[in-house]
Amino acid sequence: MDLRYTDAVPSDAEREAVDALLGSPPSGWEGGTERTDEDLRWARGGAAAAKDRRDQLLPALHTVNDRVGWISEGALNYICRRLTVAPAEAYGVATFYAMFSVRPRPAKVLHVCTDLACAARGSAAVSADLTDRLGPPGTPAEGAVWQESPCLGLCERAPAALLLQAGPEAPSGPDGTAAGDAPRHCAVVAPATAPALVAAARSPRDAPAEPSAAVAVPQAGDPALVLLRRVGTVDPESLDDYRATGGYSALRRAFALGPAGVIREVLDAGLVGRGGAAFPTGRKWQATAQQADGPHYLVCNADESEPGTFKDRVLMEGDPYALIEAMTIAGYAIGAQQGYIYLRGEYPRAYERLSRALTGARTRGLLGPDVLGQGYAFDIEIRRGAGAYICGEETAIFNSIEGQRGEPRSKPPFPVEKGLFGKPTAVNNVETLVNVLPILEHGAAAYAATGTETSTGTKLFCVSGQVARPGVYELPFGANLRELLDLAGPPERLRAVLLGGAAGGFVRPDELDVPLTFEGTRAAGTTLGSGVVLVLDDSVELPRVLLRIAEFFRDESCGQCVPCRVGTVRQEEALHRIVDRTGAAADEDIALMREVGQAMRDASICGLGQTAWNAVESAIDRLGVYK
Amino acid sequence: MTAVPLQPPRRLVSFTLDGEETRVPEGSTILDACRSAGTDIPTLCQGDTLTPKNACRVCVVEVEGARTLAPACSRRAEPGMTVRTGTERARHSRKVVLELLASSTDLSTTPRAAEWIKEYEAKPDRFGEDAARVDEQPKIDNDLYVRDYDKCILCYKCVDACGEQWQNTFAIAVSGRGFDARISTEHDAALPDSACVFCGNCIEVCPTGALSFSTEFGMRAAGTWDEPAQTQTTTVCAYCGVGCNVTLHVQDNEIVKVTSPHDNPVTHGNLCIKGRFGFQHVQNRD
């Protein structure tokens, strides 16, 4: 590789930020300011070394964005030199993610959610009010810039906003503030009002602290809870509290059973993936464990971005050690020594909690070269996403971690054969992994006794929209939608419930008896998806909801394949045309969307394009929106 | 006497293609099988010298038992699989893909596009006059070739040819996302300021004419481009000792562009700046 860099140089702050992540440049060839005599006589590295470091590209982009707020040509050039990445490729990666900017912008960026759950709770009024006060989205004001954002996963406190302020690391001592530069900070404002947002934009550090994760769990403290039992009742920062409430007994049992024994338990328990596809977890682990090629990797998909989904956030914020213990068990079962948590970039509190929990676990020998003195080496690294829904697709995660654009790969080959870094990989959602703990604590039979024959255990539901008590609910599989809504306090005049998120489908008020199981929703022609239950009353204009869904898919399409890249645009255009039309006036566009939708479903590379028409189709056919 | 390199013998895979028992060498794609059986499948992003990217989805076929359609260009034939190429479902997707492409990009110089649009009864106009288009102006920033991204279908072939599959220059990549994704240099710099080495191997693989020689671009703009009147002569490049084949496209006794045979075992269609663009001395008569 003979790479050509530009002449742009980084600022001191940018250089420091990158060096803090990657260390000082080892030679003049890799970003050092001078070439020494030795450098000129000896070139180390080359293409092989470059390949090993490519996965640091996304963390390096993050570190500059966190420090300066955007990624300049000089910073990108420096990152490329340090990592031996072609500038064009790094530019392609940087422009892929919504949270990065390659143009100058203020250090403070305010993300105001306008997605489904927030729209159902008045985000349009907040945006309008904010436009009056700060100007339209994208206009710098008060040293900040605000922009409309897809779902931030704060649906229980909708409408929500997230403010990210770039700057140096917060100083540890009282006098340690870098001159003239406010330290890095983030603030969640939810429920959001325009005055509160303006105040937060002016002075993020004075924004009120975020409430505990327990606020998102209306059932907190209920003894029947399994996955949520610690959320709100145990200090999420304390490893001692975690162990005092049964933590790490599952891992001990796992070591007693051995890897094959763990997989057998998980198979017998009938655990299936909670991310949406409902694939049997034990079979995935078995297939990964059996691969002769190595090393094996475990990836936890914590890129929770489906509009209306926030259960993984609540688990990670409220019980971070549970995820770490569950990942250790999964890693042990599949023979992996390295696990990755791919965490969505918009979850700063989960990042902080998990980072601390990882340090805690390492200090106590629960991660590291010799876990629990059992001779098993395992560690976990968190990789932050940067605003791309598509990176929740299991193969797009690999590309994102590897420092490529987060585009899905074609399958076959499947991740269990060729996944992360081309090696056998098991990818599991946060909720799926956490289910492993009760399976090992109480045994497969006890676990499978809850739920139905094919959907065992309990399920988390993210209830949002027009209900009295939005939040994450945990119910045994088999409960129906009516029971769930009764818990959350349904609206008086229910119009529709969106199950499964933007990629899911609508059900009518007369269909509330649908059992909330994988097979039950499938039989009813809808899906559980990731557990989204978005409740809409008759004050909501459904055509606008559909338009928001279509906008979401258009924005989040990676652009790789034609049916999705152009099809999502054509779908949005058609929905725009008929937003105020009904009957025969809408027929032609509905027919057009059906044709495009069918092609997206049949011919798209990944699940995003394949499901981009689901919710719209169900609204037309089940709810009769345009009749 | 020339030594002919022998491949190790490959096992045959038998599967059903459009109702006929078919046997193809192991590792063959469904497209390979279709082509040997004489079945015509449209392709755009597939390239004979590149690993299939299967991004355009115009070659999709129906594989029995699969939830979605499969791209014939990259899906390998498996023993016992049943493939149908002409089902209504497959033809529907191809039709819609052609409509989506033709309604958003300029396919006027894409070989066979018009023929396929007719064959599949695609109606790109039905998305209305306001349908969003890629809407790009030609980028003319050097004397050798023009990038007219209004014609780009984002097949990734130029990126693959520039990058690790052939040239290892990495001057271009896909930037942005979704409908706003574009082929771009770093920070969208002009080509002479980028890492581009002007080998023109991206032009060689471009399936739509989005990348073209300045000569061709100028002649098309002037209305003097007359492909049927051109002759093609394949000869050996005289610049160095490698011995690459160059195919000279000549119109009115002037070389108008240079390509290279893809089946050449040394170059696979690739050239360097001299072989690709260094032909002016032949016809500068001053």
PDB file of C-alpha atoms in Angstrom, chain B residues 271 274 277:
ATOM      1  CA  LEU B 271      -3.353  -0.570 -17.258  1.00  0.00           C
ATOM      2  CA  LYS B 274       0.742   5.616 -19.810  1.00  0.00           C
ATOM      3  CA  PHE B 277      -4.007   7.789 -21.522  1.00  0.00           C
TER       4      PHE B 277
END
